[in-house]
JSON list of C-alpha atoms in Angstrom, two decimals:
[
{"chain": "A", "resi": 1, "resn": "UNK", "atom": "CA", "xyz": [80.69, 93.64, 139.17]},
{"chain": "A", "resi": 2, "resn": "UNK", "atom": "CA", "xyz": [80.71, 90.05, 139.75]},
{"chain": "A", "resi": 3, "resn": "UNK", "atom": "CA", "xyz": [78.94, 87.54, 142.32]},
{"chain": "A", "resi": 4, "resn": "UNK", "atom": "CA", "xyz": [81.46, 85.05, 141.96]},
{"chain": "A", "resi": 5, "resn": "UNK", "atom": "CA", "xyz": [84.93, 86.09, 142.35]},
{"chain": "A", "resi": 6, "resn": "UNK", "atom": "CA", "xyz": [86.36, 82.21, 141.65]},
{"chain": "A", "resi": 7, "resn": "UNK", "atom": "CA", "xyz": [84.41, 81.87, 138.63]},
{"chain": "A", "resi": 8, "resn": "UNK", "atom": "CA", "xyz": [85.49, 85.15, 137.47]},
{"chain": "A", "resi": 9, "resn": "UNK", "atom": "CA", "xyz": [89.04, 84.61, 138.17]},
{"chain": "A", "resi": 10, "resn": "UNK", "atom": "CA", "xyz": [89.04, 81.69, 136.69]},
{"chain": "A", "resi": 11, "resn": "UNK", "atom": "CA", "xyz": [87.68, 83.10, 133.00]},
{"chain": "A", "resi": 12, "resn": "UNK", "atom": "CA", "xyz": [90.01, 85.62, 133.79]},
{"chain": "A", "resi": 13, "resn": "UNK", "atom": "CA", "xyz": [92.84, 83.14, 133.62]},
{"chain": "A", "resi": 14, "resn": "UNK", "atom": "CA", "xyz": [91.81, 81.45, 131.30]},
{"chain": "A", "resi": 15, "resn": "UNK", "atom": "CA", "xyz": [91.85, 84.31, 128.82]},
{"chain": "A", "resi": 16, "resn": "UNK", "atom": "CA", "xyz": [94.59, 86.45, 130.29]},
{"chain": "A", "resi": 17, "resn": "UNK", "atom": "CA", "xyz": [98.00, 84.33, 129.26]},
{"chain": "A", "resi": 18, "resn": "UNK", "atom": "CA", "xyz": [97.78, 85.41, 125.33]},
{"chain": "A", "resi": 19, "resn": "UNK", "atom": "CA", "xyz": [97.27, 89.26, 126.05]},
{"chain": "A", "resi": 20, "resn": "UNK", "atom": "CA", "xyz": [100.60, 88.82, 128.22]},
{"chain": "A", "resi": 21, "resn": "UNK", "atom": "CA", "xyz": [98.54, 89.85, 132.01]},
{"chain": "A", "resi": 22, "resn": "UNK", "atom": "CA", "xyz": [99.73, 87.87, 134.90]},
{"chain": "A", "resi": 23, "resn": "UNK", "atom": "CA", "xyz": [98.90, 87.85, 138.13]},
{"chain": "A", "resi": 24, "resn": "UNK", "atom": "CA", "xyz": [101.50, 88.06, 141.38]},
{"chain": "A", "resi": 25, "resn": "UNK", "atom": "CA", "xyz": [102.84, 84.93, 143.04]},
{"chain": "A", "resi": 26, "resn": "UNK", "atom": "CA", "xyz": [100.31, 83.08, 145.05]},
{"chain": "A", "resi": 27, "resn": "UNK", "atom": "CA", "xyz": [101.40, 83.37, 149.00]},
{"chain": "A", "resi": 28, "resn": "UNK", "atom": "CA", "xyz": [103.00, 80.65, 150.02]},
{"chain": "A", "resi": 29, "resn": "UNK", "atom": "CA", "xyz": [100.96, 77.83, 151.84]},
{"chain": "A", "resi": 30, "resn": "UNK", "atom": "CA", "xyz": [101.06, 78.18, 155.26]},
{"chain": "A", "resi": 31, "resn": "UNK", "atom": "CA", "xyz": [98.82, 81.97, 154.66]},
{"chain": "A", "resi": 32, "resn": "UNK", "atom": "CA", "xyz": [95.92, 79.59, 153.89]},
{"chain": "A", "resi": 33, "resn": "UNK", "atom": "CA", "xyz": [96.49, 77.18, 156.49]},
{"chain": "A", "resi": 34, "resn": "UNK", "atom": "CA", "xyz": [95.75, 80.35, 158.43]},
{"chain": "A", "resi": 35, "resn": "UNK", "atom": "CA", "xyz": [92.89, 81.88, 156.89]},
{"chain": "A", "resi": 36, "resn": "UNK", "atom": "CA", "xyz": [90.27, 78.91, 159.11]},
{"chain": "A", "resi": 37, "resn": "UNK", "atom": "CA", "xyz": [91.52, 81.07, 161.82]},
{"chain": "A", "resi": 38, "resn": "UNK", "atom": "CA", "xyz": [91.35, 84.26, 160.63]},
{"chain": "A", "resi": 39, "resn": "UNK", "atom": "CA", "xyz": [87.73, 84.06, 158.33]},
{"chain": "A", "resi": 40, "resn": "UNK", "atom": "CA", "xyz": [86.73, 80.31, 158.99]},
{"chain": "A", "resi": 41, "resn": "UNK", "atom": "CA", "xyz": [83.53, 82.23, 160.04]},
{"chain": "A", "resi": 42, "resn": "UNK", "atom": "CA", "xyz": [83.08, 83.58, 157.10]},
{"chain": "A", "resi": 43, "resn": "UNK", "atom": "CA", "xyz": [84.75, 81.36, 154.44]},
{"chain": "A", "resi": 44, "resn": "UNK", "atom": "CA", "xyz": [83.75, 77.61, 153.89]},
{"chain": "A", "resi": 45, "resn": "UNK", "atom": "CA", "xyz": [86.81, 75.53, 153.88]},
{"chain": "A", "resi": 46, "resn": "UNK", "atom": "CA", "xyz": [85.61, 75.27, 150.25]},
{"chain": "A", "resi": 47, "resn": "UNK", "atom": "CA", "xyz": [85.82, 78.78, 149.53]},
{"chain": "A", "resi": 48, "resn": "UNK", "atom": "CA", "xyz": [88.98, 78.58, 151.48]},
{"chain": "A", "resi": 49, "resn": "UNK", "atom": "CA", "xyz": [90.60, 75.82, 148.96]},
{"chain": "A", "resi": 50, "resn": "UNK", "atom": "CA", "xyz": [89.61, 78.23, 146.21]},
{"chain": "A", "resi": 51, "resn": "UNK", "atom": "CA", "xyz": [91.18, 81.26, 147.15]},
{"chain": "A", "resi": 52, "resn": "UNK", "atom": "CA", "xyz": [94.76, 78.97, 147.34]},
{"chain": "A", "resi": 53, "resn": "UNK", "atom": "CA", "xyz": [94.03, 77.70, 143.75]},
{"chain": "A", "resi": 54, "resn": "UNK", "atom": "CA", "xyz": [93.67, 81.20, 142.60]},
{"chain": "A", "resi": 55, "resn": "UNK", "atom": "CA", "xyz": [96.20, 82.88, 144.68]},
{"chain": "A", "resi": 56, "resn": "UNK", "atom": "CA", "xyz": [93.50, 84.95, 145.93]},
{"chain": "A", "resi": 57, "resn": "UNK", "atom": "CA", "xyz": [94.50, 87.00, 148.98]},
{"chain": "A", "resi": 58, "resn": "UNK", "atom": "CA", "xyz": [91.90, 87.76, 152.18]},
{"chain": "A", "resi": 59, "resn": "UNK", "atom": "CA", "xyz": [91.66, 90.85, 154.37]},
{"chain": "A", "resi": 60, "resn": "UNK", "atom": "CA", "xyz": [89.23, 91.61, 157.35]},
{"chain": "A", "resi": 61, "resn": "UNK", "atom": "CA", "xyz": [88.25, 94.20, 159.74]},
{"chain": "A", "resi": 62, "resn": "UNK", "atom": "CA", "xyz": [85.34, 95.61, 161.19]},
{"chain": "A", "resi": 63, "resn": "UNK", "atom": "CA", "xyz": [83.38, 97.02, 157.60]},
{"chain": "A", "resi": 64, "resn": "UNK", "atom": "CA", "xyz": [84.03, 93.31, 156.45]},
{"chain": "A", "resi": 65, "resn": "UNK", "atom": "CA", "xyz": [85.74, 90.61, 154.87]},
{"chain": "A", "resi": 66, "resn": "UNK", "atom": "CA", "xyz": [88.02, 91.73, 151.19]},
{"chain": "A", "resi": 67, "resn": "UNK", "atom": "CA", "xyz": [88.83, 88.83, 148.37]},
{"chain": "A", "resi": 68, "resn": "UNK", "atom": "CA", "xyz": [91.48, 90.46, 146.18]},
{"chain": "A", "resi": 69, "resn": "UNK", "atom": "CA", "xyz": [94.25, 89.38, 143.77]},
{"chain": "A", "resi": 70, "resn": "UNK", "atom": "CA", "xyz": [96.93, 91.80, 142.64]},
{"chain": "A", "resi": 71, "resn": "UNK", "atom": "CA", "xyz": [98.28, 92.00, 139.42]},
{"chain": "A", "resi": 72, "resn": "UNK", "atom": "CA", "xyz": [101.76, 92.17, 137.58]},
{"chain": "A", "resi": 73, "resn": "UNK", "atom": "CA", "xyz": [100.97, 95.21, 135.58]},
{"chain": "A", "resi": 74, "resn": "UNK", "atom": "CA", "xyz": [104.45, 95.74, 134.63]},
{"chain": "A", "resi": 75, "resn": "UNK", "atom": "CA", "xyz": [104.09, 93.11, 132.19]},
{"chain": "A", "resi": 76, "resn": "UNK", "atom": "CA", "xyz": [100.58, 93.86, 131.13]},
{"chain": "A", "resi": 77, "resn": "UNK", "atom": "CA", "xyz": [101.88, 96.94, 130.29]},
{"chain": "A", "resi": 78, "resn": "UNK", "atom": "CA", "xyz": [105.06, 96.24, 128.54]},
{"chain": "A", "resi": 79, "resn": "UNK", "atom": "CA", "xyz": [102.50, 93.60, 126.58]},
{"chain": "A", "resi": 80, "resn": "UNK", "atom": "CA", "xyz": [100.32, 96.02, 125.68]},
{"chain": "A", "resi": 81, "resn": "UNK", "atom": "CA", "xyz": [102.77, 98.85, 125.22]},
{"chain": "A", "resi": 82, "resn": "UNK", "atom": "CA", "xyz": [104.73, 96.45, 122.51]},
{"chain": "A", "resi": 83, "resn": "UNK", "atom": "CA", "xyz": [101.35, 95.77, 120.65]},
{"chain": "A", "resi": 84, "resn": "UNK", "atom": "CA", "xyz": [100.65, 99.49, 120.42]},
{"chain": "A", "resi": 85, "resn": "UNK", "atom": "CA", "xyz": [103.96, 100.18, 118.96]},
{"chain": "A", "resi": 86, "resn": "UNK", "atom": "CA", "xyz": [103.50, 97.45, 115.99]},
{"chain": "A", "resi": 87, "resn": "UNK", "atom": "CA", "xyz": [102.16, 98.92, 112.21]},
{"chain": "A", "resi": 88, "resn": "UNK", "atom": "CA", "xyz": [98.48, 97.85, 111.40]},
{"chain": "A", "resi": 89, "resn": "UNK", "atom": "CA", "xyz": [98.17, 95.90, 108.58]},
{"chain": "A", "resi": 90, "resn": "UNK", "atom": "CA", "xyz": [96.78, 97.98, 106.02]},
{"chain": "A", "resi": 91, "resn": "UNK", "atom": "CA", "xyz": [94.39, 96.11, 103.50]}
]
């Protein structure tokens, strides 16, 4: 588990593009421009610029407030599937 979901995502990025994972389209704009309203109490607008950088995606209710990013696991799978399906190199 991690204490800093932007740093995390961000090494997750990083690393992610050569093993073929990507993550879903970020919302558009105007869902950020509406998260002051929504978590402003919660979020910093600093924490608030990060989560549109990362496409990272906010919920709330009354247990709490939810940071989460969805993935395209259709092509992390195909990726993986296609990698799985090559011969080893025997030495």
């Amino acid at each position: 588990m991690s204490k800093n979901i932007f740093k995390t995502l961000r090494e997750i990025r990083k690393r992610s593009f050569a093993r073929g994972f990507e993550f879903m389209s970020t919302p558009p704009a105007t869902y950020y421009k509406n998260l002051k309203n929504m978590a402003g109490d919660v979020l910093s607008d600093e924490h608030i610029k990060e989560c549109e950088e990362l496409g990272i995606l906010v919920d709330r209710d009354d247990q709490g407030t939810l940071l989460q990013i969805f993935t395209n696991l259709e092509n992390w799978i195909e990726s993986n599937l296609s990698s799985l399906n090559r011969k080893p190199k025997v030495r």
